[in-house]
mmCIF file of C-alpha atoms in Angstrom:
data_model
loop_
_atom_site.group_PDB
_atom_site.id
_atom_site.type_symbol
_atom_site.label_atom_id
_atom_site.label_comp_id
_atom_site.label_asym_id
_atom_site.label_seq_id
_atom_site.Cartn_x
_atom_site.Cartn_y
_atom_site.Cartn_z
ATOM 1 C CA MET F 88 0.139 -0.085 -0.035
ATOM 2 C CA ILE F 89 2.738 2.355 0.943
ATOM 3 C CA VAL F 90 4.909 1.565 -2.256
ATOM 4 C CA LYS F 91 1.791 2.309 -4.468
ATOM 5 C CA LYS F 92 1.161 5.558 -2.726
ATOM 6 C CA MET F 93 5.061 6.420 -3.120
ATOM 7 C CA LEU F 94 4.861 5.640 -6.530
ATOM 8 C CA CYS F 95 1.753 7.490 -7.331
ATOM 9 C CA PHE F 96 3.596 10.451 -5.800
ATOM 10 C CA PHE F 97 6.856 9.581 -7.629
ATOM 11 C CA LEU F 98 4.821 9.531 -11.112
ATOM 12 C CA GLY F 99 3.042 12.502 -10.065
ATOM 13 C CA PHE F 100 6.148 14.552 -9.272
ATOM 14 C CA VAL F 101 7.821 13.003 -12.736
ATOM 15 C CA PHE F 102 4.749 14.384 -14.631
ATOM 16 C CA CYS F 103 5.149 18.140 -12.776
ATOM 17 C CA LEU F 104 8.891 18.108 -13.753
ATOM 18 C CA LEU F 105 8.419 17.264 -17.212
ATOM 19 C CA SER F 106 5.386 19.315 -17.858
ATOM 20 C CA ALA F 107 7.438 22.342 -16.467
ATOM 21 C CA VAL F 108 10.514 21.561 -18.697
ATOM 22 C CA SER F 109 8.039 21.183 -21.947
ATOM 23 C CA HIS F 110 6.579 24.419 -20.919
ATOM 24 C CA ALA F 111 10.079 26.415 -20.791
ATOM 25 C CA GLU F 112 10.950 24.687 -23.969
ATOM 26 C CA GLN F 113 7.796 25.850 -25.449
ATOM 27 C CA ILE F 114 8.903 29.585 -24.350
ATOM 28 C CA LYS F 115 12.193 29.016 -25.859
ATOM 29 C CA ASN F 116 10.938 27.936 -29.376
ATOM 30 C CA MET F 117 8.223 30.536 -29.632
ATOM 31 C CA ILE F 118 8.821 32.871 -32.707
ATOM 32 C CA LEU F 119 9.194 36.354 -31.622
ATOM 33 C CA THR F 120 7.906 38.588 -34.999
ATOM 34 C CA GLY F 121 9.865 41.786 -35.481
ATOM 35 C CA LEU F 122 8.444 45.041 -36.624
ATOM 36 C CA ASN F 123 8.795 44.521 -40.423
ATOM 37 C CA ASP F 124 7.535 40.980 -40.222
ATOM 38 C CA THR F 125 10.802 39.597 -42.123
ATOM 39 C CA LYS F 126 12.866 39.957 -39.028
ATOM 40 C CA SER F 127 12.178 37.154 -36.449
ATOM 41 C CA THR F 128 13.845 35.230 -33.644
ATOM 42 C CA THR F 129 13.433 32.564 -31.103
ATOM 43 C CA PHE F 130 14.242 33.013 -27.366
ATOM 44 C CA LYS F 131 16.565 29.917 -28.212
ATOM 45 C CA ALA F 132 18.410 32.022 -30.671
ATOM 46 C CA LEU F 133 19.128 34.862 -28.074
ATOM 47 C CA GLU F 134 20.639 32.019 -25.450
ATOM 48 C CA GLY F 135 24.213 33.180 -24.660
ATOM 49 C CA ASP F 136 23.392 36.576 -23.516
ATOM 50 C CA TYR F 137 21.560 38.230 -20.384
ATOM 51 C CA ILE F 138 18.041 39.311 -21.987
ATOM 52 C CA TYR F 139 15.787 41.910 -20.329
ATOM 53 C CA VAL F 140 12.649 41.166 -21.879
ATOM 54 C CA ASP F 141 10.081 43.723 -21.542
ATOM 55 C CA PHE F 142 6.276 43.261 -22.166
ATOM 56 C CA TRP F 143 4.933 46.823 -23.041
ATOM 57 C CA ALA F 144 1.996 48.082 -24.762
ATOM 58 C CA SER F 145 1.120 51.746 -26.309
ATOM 59 C CA TRP F 146 -1.762 52.150 -23.965
ATOM 60 C CA CYS F 147 0.440 51.813 -20.814
ATOM 61 C CA GLY F 148 1.486 54.660 -19.120
ATOM 62 C CA PRO F 149 4.223 53.177 -16.893
ATOM 63 C CA CYS F 150 5.545 51.260 -20.214
ATOM 64 C CA LYS F 151 5.952 54.783 -21.694
ATOM 65 C CA LYS F 152 7.889 55.989 -18.720
ATOM 66 C CA SER F 153 10.069 52.983 -18.854
ATOM 67 C CA PHE F 154 11.416 53.323 -22.430
ATOM 68 C CA PRO F 155 14.043 55.892 -21.550
ATOM 69 C CA PHE F 156 15.289 53.749 -18.553
ATOM 70 C CA MET F 157 15.506 50.968 -21.372
ATOM 71 C CA VAL F 158 17.541 53.440 -23.574
ATOM 72 C CA GLU F 159 19.669 54.218 -20.694
ATOM 73 C CA LEU F 160 20.047 50.492 -19.634
ATOM 74 C CA GLN F 161 21.425 49.562 -23.241
ATOM 75 C CA ASN F 162 23.790 52.549 -23.324
ATOM 76 C CA THR F 163 25.181 51.445 -19.942
ATOM 77 C CA PHE F 164 25.656 47.749 -20.759
ATOM 78 C CA LYS F 165 26.628 47.844 -24.613
ATOM 79 C CA ASN F 166 29.394 46.408 -24.072
ATOM 80 C CA LYS F 167 28.461 43.363 -22.185
ATOM 81 C CA ASN F 168 26.640 40.493 -23.256
ATOM 82 C CA PHE F 169 23.353 41.972 -22.160
ATOM 83 C CA LYS F 170 20.557 42.663 -25.054
ATOM 84 C CA ILE F 171 16.858 44.392 -24.270
ATOM 85 C CA VAL F 172 13.860 42.766 -26.171
ATOM 86 C CA ALA F 173 11.113 44.652 -25.724
ATOM 87 C CA ILE F 174 7.646 42.996 -26.946
ATOM 88 C CA SER F 175 4.838 44.862 -27.779
ATOM 89 C CA VAL F 176 1.190 43.203 -26.857
ATOM 90 C CA ASP F 177 -0.721 45.846 -28.797
ATOM 91 C CA GLU F 178 -3.608 44.094 -30.948
ATOM 92 C CA GLU F 179 -2.894 46.638 -33.791
ATOM 93 C CA LYS F 180 0.473 47.013 -35.043
ATOM 94 C CA SER F 181 -0.257 50.784 -36.074
ATOM 95 C CA ASP F 182 -0.481 51.453 -32.282
ATOM 96 C CA ALA F 183 2.932 50.240 -31.208
ATOM 97 C CA VAL F 184 4.582 51.799 -34.601
ATOM 98 C CA GLU F 185 2.655 55.180 -33.751
ATOM 99 C CA PHE F 186 3.963 54.777 -30.168
ATOM 100 C CA LEU F 187 7.833 53.946 -31.419
ATOM 101 C CA ASP F 188 7.687 57.090 -33.775
ATOM 102 C CA ASP F 189 7.463 59.149 -30.522
ATOM 103 C CA ASN F 190 9.823 56.818 -28.261
ATOM 104 C CA MET F 191 13.197 56.680 -28.954
ATOM 105 C CA THR F 192 14.432 52.962 -28.890
ATOM 106 C CA ASN F 193 18.242 51.425 -29.170
ATOM 107 C CA PHE F 194 16.890 47.688 -28.729
ATOM 108 C CA GLU F 195 15.142 45.069 -30.743
ATOM 109 C CA VAL F 196 11.030 45.529 -30.808
ATOM 110 C CA TYR F 197 8.863 42.650 -31.523
ATOM 111 C CA LEU F 198 5.325 42.168 -31.716
ATOM 112 C CA ASP F 199 3.016 40.181 -29.759
ATOM 113 C CA VAL F 200 -0.414 41.070 -31.497
ATOM 114 C CA ASP F 201 -2.523 37.927 -30.779
ATOM 115 C CA GLY F 202 -0.916 37.671 -26.970
ATOM 116 C CA VAL F 203 0.363 34.371 -27.940
ATOM 117 C CA ILE F 204 3.821 34.730 -25.940
ATOM 118 C CA ALA F 205 2.139 37.035 -23.081
ATOM 119 C CA THR F 206 -0.167 33.883 -22.207
ATOM 120 C CA GLN F 207 3.033 31.687 -22.253
ATOM 121 C CA PHE F 208 4.722 34.006 -19.623
ATOM 122 C CA GLU F 209 1.449 34.680 -17.810
ATOM 123 C CA LEU F 210 2.095 38.034 -17.485
ATOM 124 C CA PRO F 211 0.797 39.318 -14.139
ATOM 125 C CA GLY F 212 0.557 43.176 -15.026
ATOM 126 C CA MET F 213 1.829 45.882 -17.719
ATOM 127 C CA PRO F 214 4.624 46.512 -18.061
ATOM 128 C CA THR F 215 6.228 43.255 -16.917
ATOM 129 C CA SER F 216 10.182 42.789 -17.155
ATOM 130 C CA TYR F 217 12.079 39.525 -16.965
ATOM 131 C CA LEU F 218 16.007 39.147 -16.639
ATOM 132 C CA ILE F 219 17.229 36.104 -18.383
ATOM 133 C CA ASP F 220 20.461 34.527 -18.086
ATOM 134 C CA PRO F 221 22.418 33.081 -20.870
ATOM 135 C CA LYS F 222 21.309 29.771 -20.307
ATOM 136 C CA GLY F 223 17.675 31.006 -20.687
ATOM 137 C CA ASN F 224 16.548 30.465 -16.982
ATOM 138 C CA ILE F 225 14.305 33.832 -15.722
ATOM 139 C CA ILE F 226 16.499 34.966 -12.924
ATOM 140 C CA SER F 227 14.002 37.841 -12.087
ATOM 141 C CA THR F 228 10.826 39.615 -12.663
ATOM 142 C CA HIS F 229 9.602 43.257 -12.199
ATOM 143 C CA VAL F 230 5.878 43.866 -12.523
ATOM 144 C CA GLY F 231 5.095 47.458 -13.329
ATOM 145 C CA PHE F 232 7.589 50.561 -13.573
ATOM 146 C CA HIS F 233 8.732 52.990 -10.897
ATOM 147 C CA LYS F 234 11.484 54.539 -9.367
ATOM 148 C CA LYS F 235 12.164 51.552 -7.399
ATOM 149 C CA SER F 236 12.213 49.072 -10.349
ATOM 150 C CA GLU F 237 14.713 50.982 -11.966
ATOM 151 C CA GLU F 238 16.958 50.726 -8.769
ATOM 152 C CA ALA F 239 16.440 47.018 -8.666
ATOM 153 C CA ILE F 240 17.228 46.514 -11.890
ATOM 154 C CA LEU F 241 20.352 48.641 -12.199
ATOM 155 C CA ALA F 242 21.703 46.768 -8.800
ATOM 156 C CA GLU F 243 20.612 43.582 -10.430
ATOM 157 C CA LEU F 244 23.009 44.303 -13.718
ATOM 158 C CA ASN F 245 25.346 46.102 -11.871
ATOM 159 C CA ALA F 246 25.911 42.516 -9.504
ATOM 160 C CA ILE F 247 26.185 40.174 -12.632
ATOM 161 C CA PHE F 248 28.529 42.614 -14.774
ATOM 162 C CA ASN F 249 30.728 44.041 -11.819
ATOM 163 C CA LYS F 250 31.334 40.630 -10.441
ATOM 164 C CA MET K 74 -39.777 30.627 -10.095
ATOM 165 C CA LYS K 75 -36.648 30.337 -7.577
ATOM 166 C CA LYS K 76 -34.901 27.406 -9.835
ATOM 167 C CA LEU K 77 -35.313 29.695 -12.711
ATOM 168 C CA LEU K 78 -33.692 32.619 -10.750
ATOM 169 C CA ILE K 79 -30.963 30.434 -9.964
ATOM 170 C CA CYS K 80 -30.276 29.240 -13.703
ATOM 171 C CA ILE K 81 -30.638 32.986 -14.865
ATOM 172 C CA ILE K 82 -27.808 33.932 -12.245
ATOM 173 C CA VAL K 83 -25.794 30.631 -13.067
ATOM 174 C CA LEU K 84 -25.712 31.376 -16.519
ATOM 175 C CA ASN K 85 -25.014 35.558 -16.137
ATOM 176 C CA LEU K 86 -22.157 34.347 -13.943
ATOM 177 C CA SER K 87 -20.904 31.810 -16.761
ATOM 178 C CA ALA K 88 -20.933 34.653 -18.928
ATOM 179 C CA CYS K 89 -18.032 36.734 -16.878
ATOM 180 C CA ALA K 90 -14.382 36.387 -18.542
ATOM 181 C CA SER K 91 -11.612 37.444 -16.307
ATOM 182 C CA VAL K 92 -9.336 39.969 -19.138
ATOM 183 C CA LYS K 93 -5.674 39.314 -18.571
ATOM 184 C CA PRO K 94 -3.375 42.517 -18.159
ATOM 185 C CA TRP K 95 -2.289 42.469 -21.529
ATOM 186 C CA GLN K 96 -5.670 42.475 -23.189
ATOM 187 C CA LYS K 97 -6.696 45.601 -21.339
ATOM 188 C CA GLY K 98 -5.922 47.766 -24.448
ATOM 189 C CA ASN K 99 -9.621 48.606 -25.252
ATOM 190 C CA LEU K 100 -10.360 49.097 -21.702
ATOM 191 C CA ALA K 101 -7.764 51.883 -21.453
ATOM 192 C CA LYS K 102 -9.135 53.943 -24.268
ATOM 193 C CA LYS K 103 -10.192 57.503 -23.418
ATOM 194 C CA GLU K 104 -13.980 56.896 -24.579
ATOM 195 C CA MET K 105 -14.015 54.041 -22.429
ATOM 196 C CA SER K 106 -13.696 56.316 -19.268
ATOM 197 C CA TRP K 107 -16.810 57.720 -17.279
ATOM 198 C CA ASP K 108 -15.671 61.439 -18.090
ATOM 199 C CA PRO K 109 -13.433 61.356 -21.221
ATOM 200 C CA ASP K 110 -12.983 65.041 -21.412
ATOM 201 C CA SER K 111 -11.755 66.230 -18.021
ATOM 202 C CA LEU K 112 -11.884 69.899 -19.229
ATOM 203 C CA GLN K 113 -15.823 69.574 -19.865
ATOM 204 C CA ARG K 114 -16.094 67.478 -16.221
ATOM 205 C CA SER K 115 -14.306 70.356 -14.320
ATOM 206 C CA MET K 116 -16.584 72.838 -16.280
ATOM 207 C CA ASN K 117 -19.550 70.983 -15.382
ATOM 208 C CA SER K 118 -18.713 70.501 -11.850
ATOM 209 C CA GLN K 119 -18.336 74.479 -11.608
ATOM 210 C CA VAL K 120 -21.532 75.019 -13.157
ATOM 211 C CA GLN K 121 -22.989 72.206 -10.940
ATOM 212 C CA ALA K 122 -21.227 73.852 -7.741
ATOM 213 C CA SER K 123 -22.650 77.237 -8.671
ATOM 214 C CA LYS K 124 -26.271 76.671 -9.665
ATOM 215 C CA GLU K 125 -26.979 73.781 -6.786
ATOM 216 C CA ALA K 126 -24.887 75.769 -4.105
ATOM 217 C CA SER K 127 -22.933 71.851 -3.103
ATOM 218 C CA ARG K 128 -20.159 70.519 -4.401
ATOM 219 C CA GLY K 129 -17.928 67.551 -3.483
ATOM 220 C CA GLY K 130 -18.676 64.113 -3.773
ATOM 221 C CA TYR K 131 -16.058 63.403 -6.745
ATOM 222 C CA GLY K 132 -13.711 62.127 -4.160
ATOM 223 C CA SER K 133 -12.619 64.766 -2.132
ATOM 224 C CA ALA K 134 -14.894 66.721 0.696
ATOM 225 C CA GLY K 135 -15.880 70.143 -0.087
ATOM 226 C CA GLY K 136 -18.488 72.780 1.208
ATOM 227 C CA GLY K 137 -21.638 73.938 -0.069
ATOM 228 C CA CYS K 138 -21.422 77.982 0.033
ATOM 229 C CA GLY K 139 -21.677 77.994 -3.768
ATOM 230 C CA CYS K 140 -19.489 81.018 -3.693
ATOM 231 C CA ASN K 141 -17.164 79.880 -6.504
#
């Protein structure tokens, strides 16, 4: 009886582990579509660098505030193995393009008009940013954008690159 | 009658859907707010305060002197 219970527990554990692994693999292989449709990539292709993934939308006020910070961040760590990937969740591509006309960028911007990537990440709020290590593991998550987020993100990156 | 009422409530509840954070684009549109025009809102409240001799009820306390 005990053996049966332990076996059930073990199988459940293995199942959970496998589903978590497959979910991570699914995310890594998701195609990120660029603004001009021809430029696309995957998270797997971006592995090898620290990636700051930011989910934003043109209708989100704090997202707009985060753009100058991301530009500064990219400039600060431009000589490190660091990349910023901004993913727009706008349902209309034109809204994202209009937003980008008014807000300068020096990093890659991709589109997620159907919210497929956002669904996989299960975004808890807007904006949400993730810091991903070179092996593809999420090492930190920031929901919303305010002064404290800036300080925390900078501290994390300084800790990584100024070891 | 009670059963029918319960059925209606249950059916209505099943129609509720949660909106995910990234799906709130339409809700964030200006026309979705109660008062899309902030200037018009402040003008209306000014007129109301003068005509009705009362103000407040918009989130902060106010007097009723009607002197503005």
